[in-house]
Tab-separated table of C-alpha atoms in Angstrom:
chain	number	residue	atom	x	y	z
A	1	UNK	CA	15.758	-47.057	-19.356
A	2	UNK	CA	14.988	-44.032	-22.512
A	3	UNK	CA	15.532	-44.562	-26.074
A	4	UNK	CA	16.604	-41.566	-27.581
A	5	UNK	CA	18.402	-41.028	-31.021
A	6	UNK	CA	22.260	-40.908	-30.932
A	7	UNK	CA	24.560	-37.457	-31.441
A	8	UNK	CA	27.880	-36.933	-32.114
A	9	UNK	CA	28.974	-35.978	-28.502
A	10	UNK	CA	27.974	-39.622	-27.887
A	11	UNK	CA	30.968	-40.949	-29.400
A	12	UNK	CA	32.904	-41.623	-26.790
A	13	UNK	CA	30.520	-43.318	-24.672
A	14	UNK	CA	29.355	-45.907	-27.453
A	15	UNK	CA	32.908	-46.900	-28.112
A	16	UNK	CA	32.783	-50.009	-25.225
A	17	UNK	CA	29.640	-51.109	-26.897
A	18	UNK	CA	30.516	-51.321	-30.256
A	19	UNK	CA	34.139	-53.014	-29.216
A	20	UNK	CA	32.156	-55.971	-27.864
A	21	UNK	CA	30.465	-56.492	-30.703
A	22	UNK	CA	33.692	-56.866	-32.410
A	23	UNK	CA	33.687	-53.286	-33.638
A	24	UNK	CA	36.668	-51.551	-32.249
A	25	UNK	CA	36.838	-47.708	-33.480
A	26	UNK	CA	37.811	-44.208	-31.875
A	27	UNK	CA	35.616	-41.701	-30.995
A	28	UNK	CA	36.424	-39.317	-33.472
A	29	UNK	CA	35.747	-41.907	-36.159
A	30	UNK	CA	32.031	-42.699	-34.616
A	31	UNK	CA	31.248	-39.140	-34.239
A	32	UNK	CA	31.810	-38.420	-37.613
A	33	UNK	CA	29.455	-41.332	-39.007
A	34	UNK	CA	27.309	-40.119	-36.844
A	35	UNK	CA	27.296	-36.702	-38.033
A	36	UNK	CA	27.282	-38.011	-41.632
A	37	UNK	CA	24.116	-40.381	-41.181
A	38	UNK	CA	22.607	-37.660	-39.778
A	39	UNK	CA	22.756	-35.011	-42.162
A	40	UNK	CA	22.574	-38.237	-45.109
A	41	UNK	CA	18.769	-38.679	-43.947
A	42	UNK	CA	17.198	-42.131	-43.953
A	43	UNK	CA	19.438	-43.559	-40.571
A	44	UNK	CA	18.124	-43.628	-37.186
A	45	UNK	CA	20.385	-44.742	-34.630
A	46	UNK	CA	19.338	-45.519	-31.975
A	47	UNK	CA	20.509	-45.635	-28.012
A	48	UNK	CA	19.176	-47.320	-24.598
A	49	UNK	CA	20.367	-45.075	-21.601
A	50	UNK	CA	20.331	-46.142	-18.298
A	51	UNK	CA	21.936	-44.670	-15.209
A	52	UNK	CA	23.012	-41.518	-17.736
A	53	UNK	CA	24.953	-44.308	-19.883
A	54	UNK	CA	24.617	-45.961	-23.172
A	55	UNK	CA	23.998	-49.474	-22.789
A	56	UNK	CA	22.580	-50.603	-26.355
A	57	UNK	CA	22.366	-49.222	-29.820
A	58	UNK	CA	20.841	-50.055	-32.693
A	59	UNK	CA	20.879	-48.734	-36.035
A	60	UNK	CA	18.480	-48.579	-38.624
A	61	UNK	CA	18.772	-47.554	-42.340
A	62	UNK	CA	16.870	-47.501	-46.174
A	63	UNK	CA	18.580	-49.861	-48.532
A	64	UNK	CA	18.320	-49.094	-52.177
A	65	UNK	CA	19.014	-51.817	-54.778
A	66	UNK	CA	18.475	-53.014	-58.326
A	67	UNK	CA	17.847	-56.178	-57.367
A	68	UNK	CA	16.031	-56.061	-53.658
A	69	UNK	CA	15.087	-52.531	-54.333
A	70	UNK	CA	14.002	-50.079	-51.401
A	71	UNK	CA	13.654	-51.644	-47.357
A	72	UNK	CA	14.653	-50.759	-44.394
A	73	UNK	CA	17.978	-53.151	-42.665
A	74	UNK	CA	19.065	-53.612	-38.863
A	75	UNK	CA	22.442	-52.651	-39.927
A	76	UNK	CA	23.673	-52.935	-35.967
A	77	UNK	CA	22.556	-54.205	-32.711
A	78	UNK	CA	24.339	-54.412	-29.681
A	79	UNK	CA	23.558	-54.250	-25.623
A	80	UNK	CA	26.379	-53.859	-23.365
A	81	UNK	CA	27.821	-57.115	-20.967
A	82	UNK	CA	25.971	-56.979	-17.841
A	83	UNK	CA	22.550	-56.008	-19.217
A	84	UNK	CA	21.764	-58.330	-21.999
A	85	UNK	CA	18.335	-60.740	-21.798
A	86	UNK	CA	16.375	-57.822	-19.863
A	87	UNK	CA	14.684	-57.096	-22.770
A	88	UNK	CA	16.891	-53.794	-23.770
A	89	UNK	CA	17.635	-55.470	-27.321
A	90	UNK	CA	13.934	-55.499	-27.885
A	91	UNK	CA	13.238	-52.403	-27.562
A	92	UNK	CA	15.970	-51.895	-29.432
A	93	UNK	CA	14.412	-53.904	-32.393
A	94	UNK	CA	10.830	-52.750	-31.430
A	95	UNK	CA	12.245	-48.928	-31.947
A	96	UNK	CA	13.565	-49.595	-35.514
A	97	UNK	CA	10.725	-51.403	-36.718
A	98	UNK	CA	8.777	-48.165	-35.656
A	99	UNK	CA	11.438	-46.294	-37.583
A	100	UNK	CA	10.852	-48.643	-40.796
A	101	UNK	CA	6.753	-48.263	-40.561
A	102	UNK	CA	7.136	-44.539	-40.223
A	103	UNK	CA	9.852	-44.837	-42.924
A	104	UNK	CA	7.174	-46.259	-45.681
A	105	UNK	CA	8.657	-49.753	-45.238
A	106	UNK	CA	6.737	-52.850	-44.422
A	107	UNK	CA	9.283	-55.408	-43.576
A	108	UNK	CA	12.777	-55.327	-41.591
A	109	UNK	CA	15.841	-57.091	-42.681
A	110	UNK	CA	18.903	-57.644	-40.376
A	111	UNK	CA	22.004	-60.028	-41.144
A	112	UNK	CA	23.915	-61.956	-38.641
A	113	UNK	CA	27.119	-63.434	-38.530
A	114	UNK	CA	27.095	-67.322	-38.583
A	115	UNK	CA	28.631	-68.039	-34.983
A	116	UNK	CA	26.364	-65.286	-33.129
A	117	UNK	CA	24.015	-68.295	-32.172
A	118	UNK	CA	22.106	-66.652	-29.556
A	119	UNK	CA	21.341	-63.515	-32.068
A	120	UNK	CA	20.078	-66.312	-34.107
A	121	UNK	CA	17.482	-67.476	-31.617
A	122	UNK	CA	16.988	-63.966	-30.428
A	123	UNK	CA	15.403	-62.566	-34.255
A	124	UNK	CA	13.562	-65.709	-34.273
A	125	UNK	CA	11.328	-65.013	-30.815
A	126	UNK	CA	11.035	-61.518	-32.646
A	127	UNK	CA	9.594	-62.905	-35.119
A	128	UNK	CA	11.905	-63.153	-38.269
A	129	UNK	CA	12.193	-65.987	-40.475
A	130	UNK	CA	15.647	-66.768	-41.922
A	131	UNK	CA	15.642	-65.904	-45.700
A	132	UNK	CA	18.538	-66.670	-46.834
A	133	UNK	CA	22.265	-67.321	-45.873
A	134	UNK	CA	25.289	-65.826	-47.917
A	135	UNK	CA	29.146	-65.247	-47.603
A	136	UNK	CA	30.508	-61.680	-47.670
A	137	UNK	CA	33.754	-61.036	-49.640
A	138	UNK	CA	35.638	-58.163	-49.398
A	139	UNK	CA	38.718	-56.817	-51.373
A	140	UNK	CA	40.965	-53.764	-49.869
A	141	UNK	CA	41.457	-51.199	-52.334
């Protein structure tokens, strides 16, 4: 298994990973954010290949705020059905934490939603302690 960052042209092949996290989109739409982190600066994201094929991804980004100012945030992590608990997702993690140290950051922060239980227990072995827990509201505009 390689790590390697993710391009455009892997759009396609990241779209059965991100659908079962819950994230169904189409390629062109992924290729595009891709394109756009990219060139934005201050994103990695990141992919696990094996056999030639995506398997994981995570993605890594600077946060700026007024209130939590500058860090670095796990915005995504997924690994693919079949491949999970072989220690792909922490790599995964292991890769963006790199990314945040060579970023100027000294701590990671990644959010979970409230039924993932085993992500939960997963961040914990990592290492991270649970901060805080919040409700997200959105409004379509």
């Amino acid at each position: 298994m390689t790590l390697r960052q993710a391009v455009p042209a892997d759009a396609e092949s990241l779209i059965p990973i991100l659908t079962q996290l819950g994230y169904p989109r189409a390629p062109e739409e992924i290729a595009q954010r891709i394109q756009h982190l990219a060139a934005k600066g201050k994103t990695a994201i990141i992919i696990a290949i094996e056999d030639q094929k995506p398997v994981g991804l995570a993605e890594v980004h600077e946060s700026d705020t007024l209130i939590s100012g500058i860090r670095a945030e796990l915005g995504a992590l997924v690994v693919a059905d079949g491949h999970r608990r072989k220690g792909i997702g922490e790599q995964l993690v292991n890769a963006a934490i790199e990314w945040a140290e060579d970023n100027g950051h000294n701590k990671l922060r990644v959010g979970t939603n409230v039924i993932r239980h085993d992500a939960h227990a997963f961040y914990e072995k990592l290492g991270f302690t649970l901060e805080k827990q919040h409700r997200l509201y959105e409004k379509l505009l």
